[in-house]
């Protein structure tokens, strides 16, 4: 409240016009204790002395009340009347010490120092300051009433919006449930036909692997059957030392017999059904059957063969030479297809194998089921996302409406806003009802000084101080926290940010919402300009 000090000034001026006889240094409120027609009793009741011992420059009372106008008592107090300004007390030890403590100069009555009475000028400045503060309070309260009305409208709008969202949520939940059923129904044939396609492909892969294995087994049998008698013997197995089971680099007769089992030899059928499975992981072919003999020739020679001009076209040669040339051409024609079978580099072979192992595209019917199911999933996911966003909006709105935004909702305009204060070192950022942060001016990460906790219930007016808690922890210390003191003003601005205790911050926020209703103005005397 800003007017009582102003009224106090006016009161001091009015009373100063009536002079009440009392000892020097005694206040007007205490003058009745100092009746010169009676003995004086110390204000603490410790003793009673003749009145002529008051202000005799000798301390008789323990509380110093007998010497208010001298420096005799260490506990004494001298009252500065300060007509035209604010009266106040000073220690009696400062009386006549050569320094002007009272603006009316009454404390230096016997020091020889000439003090100027500055009370009227100080009173005038004080009055101007108080009038400015009163004007700020009046204007701030006017703005506060506007904020209250805006807050009420805002709350009504939020309630209406919340009801609308809750109604929309019900309809959207029904839509999501319907789209989920459509999706699940569309996924049934999709799953069935995809599994059918997968199974068919896996069967084809298994058949192809079996055919390749059978082909490799036949090739291996032919290679192992050195004498082409249709069976493989122990001696023939021993020609492949890589089949050695004990790793000594040689396949002994006993080890070869162990591979054959009880039989002395195996035919092609027995080889494929039994022996091949036991040796195929170790078995190495002596030569690649798919590579023709010419593949061993240098690549340059193979590439140059089709580019050689025919001698028949250039010269007339003997019939024998023509026959040789025709035979060579026939050989070249026979070899050309084999050249096309030249093995690709390892990388190309690997790519071919990957392509071969890749599942083929779905047939038209299966793909149609997949497309239909995907479309149903897209519609469902889009609706489900909208429902999630709506639920989040409802939660945020309910949390906002549950906030204590003042007795009349005057602080509601602060919600969702942020205010900054730049100092020499930091930029402080306050987002009311959310968080407080601190960031270095010259780069660096942001530090959380606390998130919204509560109003200060310990204060008589709890809406004077905000508490922000559980900020970033200090090194070997507590978590940071901030108190925000709200001060009446016409604008909303942070005026200060300090750290009075380690990891405990104090900010001051000026806001019209903190202004209280001022008392009614008292009509003054326009002709009287005491202050």
XYZ file of C-alpha atoms in Angstrom:
531
model
C 0.000 0.000 0.000
C 1.559 3.266 -1.065
C -0.694 5.975 0.420
C -0.160 5.566 4.177
C 3.389 7.049 4.009
C 1.933 10.006 2.156
C -0.785 10.396 4.774
C 1.893 10.120 7.440
C 3.717 13.039 5.881
C 0.552 15.090 5.815
C -0.142 14.189 9.437
C 3.367 15.167 10.524
C 2.903 18.509 8.814
C -0.414 19.152 10.464
C 0.859 18.308 13.951
C 3.996 20.355 13.419
C 1.770 23.440 13.259
C 0.775 22.860 16.911
C 3.761 23.269 19.206
C 3.630 21.029 22.277
C 6.061 21.941 25.085
C 8.327 18.993 25.902
C 12.029 18.345 26.653
C 14.447 18.280 23.764
C 14.611 14.890 22.039
C 11.199 13.698 23.307
C 8.622 12.587 20.755
C 5.118 13.942 20.729
C 3.713 10.543 21.639
C 5.886 10.365 24.776
C 5.512 13.981 25.964
C 2.980 13.054 28.684
C 5.715 11.090 30.501
C 7.697 14.292 30.875
C 5.530 16.562 33.108
C 7.805 19.196 34.616
C 5.404 19.649 37.539
C 6.095 16.072 38.687
C 9.147 13.929 39.368
C 10.227 11.910 36.341
C 9.943 8.134 36.433
C 12.281 6.269 34.080
C 10.346 4.684 31.272
C 11.617 1.237 32.307
C 10.380 1.945 35.866
C 13.831 1.447 37.336
C 13.846 4.722 39.357
C 12.247 8.140 39.894
C 14.257 11.343 39.829
C 13.521 15.067 40.165
C 12.404 16.530 36.862
C 15.260 19.013 36.791
C 17.631 16.053 36.294
C 16.112 15.385 32.845
C 18.581 16.384 30.107
C 21.189 17.469 32.667
C 23.873 15.595 30.747
C 24.107 12.906 33.425
C 22.627 9.459 32.972
C 20.319 8.500 35.863
C 18.045 5.914 34.188
C 19.327 2.572 33.005
C 17.323 2.886 29.784
C 18.637 6.415 29.155
C 15.119 7.878 29.067
C 16.154 10.782 31.340
C 18.628 12.044 28.730
C 16.781 12.053 25.385
C 18.363 15.353 24.378
C 21.987 14.707 25.355
C 24.681 12.133 24.636
C 25.048 11.156 28.310
C 23.329 7.744 28.119
C 24.592 5.002 25.786
C 21.048 3.569 25.531
C 19.361 6.919 24.982
C 17.348 7.856 21.899
C 16.918 11.341 20.442
C 13.724 12.097 18.543
C 14.061 14.151 15.359
C 10.808 16.050 14.852
C 11.664 16.802 11.214
C 8.676 19.037 10.580
C 7.721 18.779 6.924
C 9.276 15.326 6.568
C 9.247 12.012 8.452
C 10.145 12.059 12.166
C 12.567 9.385 13.386
C 14.901 8.405 16.234
C 18.678 8.468 16.354
C 21.005 7.176 19.091
C 21.616 9.878 21.687
C 25.350 9.381 21.184
C 24.988 11.241 17.883
C 23.661 14.414 19.538
C 26.075 17.326 19.167
C 28.675 15.126 17.476
C 29.248 17.643 14.690
C 27.292 15.630 12.092
C 23.799 16.629 11.030
C 21.593 13.560 11.457
C 18.168 15.203 11.674
C 16.999 17.081 8.613
C 15.672 19.839 10.911
C 19.160 20.184 12.514
C 17.773 19.793 16.044
C 20.429 17.208 16.984
C 23.287 19.746 16.647
C 21.901 22.506 18.891
C 25.109 22.954 20.905
C 27.940 21.630 18.696
C 28.735 24.837 16.865
C 27.996 23.186 13.530
C 25.559 25.091 11.343
C 23.108 22.612 9.789
C 20.641 23.504 7.089
C 17.020 22.510 7.613
C 16.318 20.319 4.578
C 13.077 18.737 5.807
C 10.770 20.686 3.507
C 12.805 19.838 0.405
C 13.067 16.189 1.417
C 9.368 16.147 2.159
C 8.602 17.603 -1.254
C 10.684 14.948 -3.013
C 9.209 12.222 -0.865
C 5.747 13.436 -1.650
C 6.479 13.392 -5.393
C 7.859 9.858 -5.121
C 4.873 8.669 -3.129
C 2.470 10.323 -5.534
C 4.214 8.594 -8.436
C 3.977 5.281 -6.596
C 0.318 5.951 -5.874
C -0.262 6.703 -9.538
C 1.464 3.431 -10.507
C -0.695 1.588 -7.978
C -3.890 3.158 -9.312
C -2.982 2.503 -12.959
C -1.733 -0.989 -12.143
C -4.965 -1.842 -10.350
C -6.963 -0.504 -13.289
C -5.010 -2.836 -15.572
C -5.460 -5.662 -13.080
C -9.246 -5.355 -13.341
C -8.912 -5.669 -17.101
C -6.716 -8.756 -16.648
C -9.310 -10.260 -14.318
C -12.051 -9.793 -16.909
C -9.811 -11.256 -19.614
C -8.997 -14.148 -17.302
C -12.672 -14.881 -16.727
C -13.354 -14.862 -20.461
C -10.293 -17.053 -20.979
C -11.515 -19.589 -18.416
C -14.925 -19.705 -20.070
C -13.298 -20.224 -23.459
C -11.153 -23.014 -22.025
C -14.169 -24.734 -20.471
C -16.028 -24.499 -23.759
C -12.997 -25.768 -25.667
C -12.561 -28.646 -23.225
C -16.176 -29.722 -23.641
C -15.801 -29.572 -27.419
C -12.608 -31.645 -27.313
C -14.199 -34.233 -25.040
C -17.163 -34.581 -27.411
C -14.848 -34.824 -30.427
C -12.790 -37.421 -28.587
C -15.804 -39.701 -28.208
C -16.549 -39.533 -31.927
C -12.889 -40.061 -32.783
C -12.651 -43.066 -30.447
C -15.587 -44.648 -32.288
C -13.908 -43.914 -35.623
C -10.627 -45.443 -34.417
C -12.447 -48.569 -33.220
C -14.196 -48.907 -36.580
C -10.974 -48.376 -38.546
C -9.176 -50.894 -36.333
C -11.801 -53.501 -37.201
C -11.483 -52.671 -40.909
C -7.703 -52.921 -40.670
C -7.777 -56.268 -38.869
C -10.258 -57.642 -41.422
C -8.090 -56.461 -44.330
C -4.958 -57.952 -42.763
C -6.411 -61.480 -42.604
C -6.275 -62.247 -46.391
C -3.046 -60.254 -46.627
C -1.421 -62.472 -44.031
C -2.839 -65.649 -45.605
C -1.647 -64.883 -49.132
C 1.746 -63.528 -47.995
C 2.353 -66.690 -45.975
C 1.262 -68.782 -48.964
C 3.663 -66.890 -51.215
C 6.447 -67.215 -48.641
C 5.844 -70.934 -48.217
C 5.846 -71.556 -51.971
C 9.067 -69.610 -52.385
C 10.732 -71.472 -49.495
C 9.669 -74.814 -51.055
C 11.128 -73.729 -54.379
C 14.335 -72.658 -52.611
C 14.536 -75.986 -50.814
C 13.973 -77.878 -54.074
C 16.618 -75.795 -55.834
C 19.086 -76.407 -52.999
C 18.354 -80.135 -53.134
C 18.865 -80.173 -56.905
C 22.151 -78.277 -56.567
C 23.260 -80.649 -53.845
C 22.351 -83.633 -55.988
C 24.204 -82.128 -58.938
C 27.269 -81.490 -56.786
C 27.076 -85.040 -55.434
C 26.948 -86.481 -58.963
C 29.871 -84.326 -60.015
C 31.853 -85.365 -56.957
C 31.062 -89.033 -57.572
C 32.329 -88.823 -61.133
C 35.505 -87.130 -59.945
C 36.136 -89.619 -57.152
C 35.448 -92.600 -59.443
C 38.892 -92.505 -61.028
C 38.529 -95.760 -62.931
C 34.944 -95.020 -63.954
C 33.775 -98.430 -62.766
C 30.637 -96.956 -61.217
C 31.785 -97.355 -57.618
C 34.114 -95.488 -55.222
C 36.681 -97.498 -53.314
C 38.907 -96.800 -50.319
C 41.866 -96.086 -52.597
C 39.881 -93.581 -54.623
C 38.778 -91.748 -51.440
C 42.415 -91.474 -50.365
C 43.150 -89.280 -53.390
C 41.396 -86.436 -51.524
C 43.457 -85.690 -48.384
C 41.174 -82.762 -47.450
C 38.730 -85.399 -46.145
C 41.230 -86.252 -43.388
C 39.299 -86.250 -40.070
C 42.257 -85.851 -37.668
C 43.987 -82.958 -39.451
C 47.338 -84.677 -40.127
C 47.109 -83.798 -43.845
C 46.620 -87.372 -45.105
C 43.620 -89.677 -45.382
C 44.749 -93.103 -44.223
C 43.217 -96.342 -45.410
C 41.548 -96.823 -42.017
C 40.127 -93.306 -42.105
C 38.813 -93.838 -45.651
C 37.259 -97.144 -44.630
C 35.627 -95.433 -41.667
C 33.958 -93.016 -44.093
C 32.683 -95.947 -46.205
C 31.429 -97.801 -43.136
C 31.126 -101.565 -43.457
C 31.069 -101.466 -47.264
C 34.258 -101.787 -49.268
C 32.904 -99.497 -51.943
C 29.791 -97.415 -52.688
C 27.825 -96.876 -55.849
C 26.303 -93.584 -57.001
C 23.008 -94.050 -55.137
C 24.657 -94.997 -51.841
C 27.112 -92.123 -52.293
C 24.324 -89.552 -52.635
C 22.253 -91.027 -49.808
C 25.037 -91.397 -47.245
C 28.689 -90.700 -47.977
C 28.170 -87.345 -49.673
C 26.481 -85.835 -46.581
C 29.527 -86.837 -44.500
C 32.185 -85.364 -46.796
C 30.577 -82.461 -48.685
C 31.646 -79.805 -46.151
C 35.322 -80.773 -46.599
C 35.290 -81.981 -50.180
C 37.066 -79.825 -52.773
C 36.624 -80.374 -56.494
C 39.807 -80.821 -58.464
C 38.455 -78.558 -61.251
C 35.290 -76.545 -61.899
C 33.119 -78.556 -64.294
C 31.441 -75.455 -65.655
C 34.741 -73.931 -66.833
C 35.780 -75.093 -70.340
C 39.417 -75.849 -71.133
C 39.834 -72.536 -72.989
C 38.968 -70.626 -69.834
C 42.485 -71.324 -68.639
C 43.924 -69.329 -71.541
C 44.857 -65.679 -70.983
C 41.914 -63.320 -71.218
C 43.639 -61.319 -73.945
C 43.686 -64.348 -76.262
C 40.023 -65.112 -75.690
C 38.981 -61.498 -76.342
C 41.110 -61.378 -79.574
C 39.659 -64.486 -81.256
C 36.501 -62.917 -82.733
C 38.484 -59.903 -83.947
C 40.898 -61.886 -86.224
C 40.099 -61.329 -89.946
C 39.399 -64.451 -92.031
C 42.379 -65.360 -94.219
C 40.020 -66.585 -96.972
C 38.815 -63.041 -97.569
C 42.373 -61.639 -98.054
C 44.378 -64.273 -99.958
C 43.978 -67.331 -102.110
C 45.387 -70.240 -100.194
C 45.724 -73.935 -100.970
C 42.719 -76.215 -100.438
C 44.418 -77.737 -97.422
C 44.779 -74.379 -95.789
C 41.156 -73.607 -96.548
C 40.126 -76.831 -94.889
C 42.197 -75.954 -91.817
C 40.723 -72.499 -91.727
C 37.205 -73.879 -91.970
C 37.993 -76.340 -89.170
C 39.411 -73.499 -87.040
C 36.290 -71.456 -87.683
C 34.139 -74.418 -86.717
C 36.209 -74.843 -83.521
C 35.819 -71.141 -82.781
C 32.083 -71.375 -83.336
C 31.940 -74.318 -80.957
C 34.065 -72.510 -78.375
C 32.171 -69.222 -78.539
C 29.236 -70.437 -76.434
C 31.709 -71.664 -73.843
C 33.325 -68.221 -73.693
C 29.950 -66.805 -72.661
C 30.106 -69.219 -69.713
C 33.330 -67.700 -68.411
C 33.030 -67.326 -64.601
C 32.225 -63.783 -63.416
C 34.390 -62.040 -60.887
C 33.624 -63.029 -57.278
C 31.663 -59.814 -56.627
C 29.337 -60.459 -59.569
C 28.840 -64.058 -58.469
C 27.881 -62.810 -55.004
C 25.376 -60.353 -56.448
C 23.832 -63.145 -58.534
C 23.523 -65.321 -55.458
C 21.814 -62.489 -53.544
C 19.386 -61.926 -56.402
C 18.747 -65.681 -56.563
C 18.011 -65.779 -52.797
C 15.697 -62.753 -52.929
C 12.011 -63.575 -52.781
C 10.247 -62.799 -56.091
C 7.540 -60.122 -56.299
C 4.055 -60.992 -55.134
C 1.494 -62.031 -57.684
C -1.225 -59.576 -58.670
C -3.873 -60.955 -56.317
C -1.563 -61.049 -53.282
C -0.324 -57.532 -54.015
C -3.923 -56.307 -54.194
C -4.586 -57.707 -50.707
C -1.362 -56.074 -49.447
C -2.319 -52.690 -50.910
C -5.802 -52.863 -49.423
C -4.430 -53.792 -45.984
C -1.825 -50.999 -46.143
C -4.505 -48.456 -47.036
C -6.571 -49.631 -44.062
C -3.496 -49.355 -41.802
C -2.793 -45.814 -43.044
C -6.346 -44.692 -42.292
C -6.251 -46.322 -38.864
C -2.846 -44.879 -37.919
C -3.875 -41.398 -39.054
C -7.034 -41.529 -36.913
C -5.120 -43.011 -33.965
C -2.529 -40.230 -34.202
C -5.307 -37.615 -34.215
C -6.811 -39.247 -31.121
C -3.449 -39.217 -29.321
C -2.934 -35.542 -30.131
C -6.445 -34.728 -28.957
C -5.895 -36.575 -25.673
C -2.665 -34.615 -25.175
C -4.529 -31.343 -25.813
C -7.188 -32.314 -23.273
C -4.555 -33.183 -20.639
C -2.710 -29.883 -21.186
C -5.944 -27.908 -21.024
C -7.042 -29.671 -17.825
C -3.646 -29.011 -16.221
C -3.806 -25.354 -17.210
C -7.333 -24.985 -15.828
C -6.254 -26.644 -12.558
C -3.517 -24.045 -11.943
C -4.048 -21.537 -9.149
C -3.869 -18.314 -11.165
C -4.854 -15.941 -8.386
C -8.029 -15.190 -6.400
C -9.730 -13.813 -9.506
C -7.553 -15.399 -12.173
C -5.526 -12.198 -12.614
C -2.296 -14.135 -13.239
C -3.748 -16.226 -16.069
C -2.270 -13.920 -18.701
C 1.225 -14.961 -17.576
C 0.650 -18.602 -18.516
C 2.380 -19.499 -21.755
C 4.499 -16.314 -21.729
C 8.248 -15.938 -21.106
C 10.245 -12.912 -19.944
C 14.000 -12.320 -20.052
C 16.571 -10.252 -18.180
C 20.126 -9.794 -19.488
C 22.942 -9.133 -17.026
C 26.698 -8.862 -17.535
C 27.099 -12.637 -17.226
C 23.772 -14.343 -17.874
C 20.430 -14.230 -19.607
C 17.686 -15.148 -17.152
C 14.445 -16.490 -18.597
C 11.240 -16.824 -16.603
C 8.251 -18.694 -18.007
C 5.593 -18.293 -15.279
C 3.970 -21.521 -14.087
C 6.564 -23.460 -16.097
C 10.287 -22.960 -15.402
C 13.212 -20.585 -14.812
C 16.491 -20.895 -16.719
C 19.901 -19.265 -16.851
C 22.176 -19.139 -19.898
C 25.674 -17.606 -20.212
C 25.843 -14.462 -22.319
C 28.791 -15.710 -24.364
C 27.675 -19.215 -25.249
C 27.108 -22.333 -23.227
C 24.284 -24.624 -22.259
C 21.111 -23.577 -20.492
C 20.748 -24.339 -16.770
C 17.395 -25.130 -15.194
C 16.893 -22.957 -12.086
C 13.633 -24.681 -11.155
C 10.253 -25.784 -12.439
C 6.919 -24.494 -11.177
C 6.163 -25.621 -7.652
C 3.649 -23.477 -5.765
C 2.777 -20.122 -4.284
C 4.384 -19.182 -0.960
C 1.757 -20.224 1.578
C 3.876 -18.852 4.444
C 3.159 -15.281 3.332
C 0.056 -13.440 4.506
C -0.690 -12.818 0.841
C 0.502 -16.052 -0.757
C 0.260 -14.564 -4.252
C 3.310 -12.391 -3.602
C 6.009 -15.058 -4.109
C 6.305 -17.914 -6.615
C 8.380 -21.017 -5.878
C 10.249 -22.884 -8.642
C 11.899 -26.104 -7.466
C 13.967 -29.159 -8.467
C 16.252 -27.405 -10.934
C 19.641 -28.654 -12.116
C 21.722 -29.928 -9.210
C 24.723 -27.901 -8.068
C 28.071 -29.646 -7.896
C 28.229 -31.242 -4.449
C 25.187 -29.210 -3.503
C 21.389 -29.105 -3.642
C 19.173 -28.726 -6.665
C 18.747 -25.151 -7.816
C 15.561 -23.306 -6.845
C 14.153 -19.836 -7.454
C 11.794 -17.479 -5.644
C 10.025 -14.927 -7.806
C 8.773 -11.875 -5.921
C 5.846 -10.117 -7.593
C 5.747 -6.308 -7.438
C 3.011 -3.934 -8.538
C 3.680 -2.087 -11.773
C 2.087 -0.947 -15.017
C 4.205 -3.280 -17.177
C 5.276 -6.918 -16.981
C 9.059 -7.073 -16.735
C 11.834 -8.777 -14.753
C 13.715 -6.087 -12.847
C 16.339 -8.146 -10.990
C 17.856 -11.608 -10.619
C 20.301 -12.480 -7.831
C 21.736 -15.496 -6.017
C 21.557 -14.556 -2.325
C 22.474 -18.107 -1.266
C 24.303 -20.865 -3.111
C 21.982 -22.445 -5.679
C 19.046 -20.357 -4.391
C 17.965 -17.555 -6.717
C 15.701 -14.551 -6.240
C 13.951 -12.706 -9.049
C 11.651 -9.709 -9.054
C 8.801 -9.570 -11.561
C 6.805 -6.373 -11.982
C 3.211 -7.026 -13.023
C -0.158 -5.229 -12.813
C -1.623 -8.459 -11.413
C 0.242 -7.800 -8.138
C -1.377 -4.380 -7.573
C -3.842 -4.025 -4.698
C -6.831 -1.731 -4.665
C -5.633 1.673 -3.377
C -7.593 3.528 -0.654
C -9.839 6.347 -1.814
C -8.064 9.622 -2.376
C -8.610 12.257 0.362
C -9.411 15.742 -0.904
C -6.581 18.104 -0.034
C -6.400 21.869 0.490
C -5.325 23.322 -2.855
C -4.033 26.462 -1.122
C -1.919 24.545 1.377
C 1.453 23.343 0.103
C 3.169 22.281 3.330
C 5.217 19.537 1.593
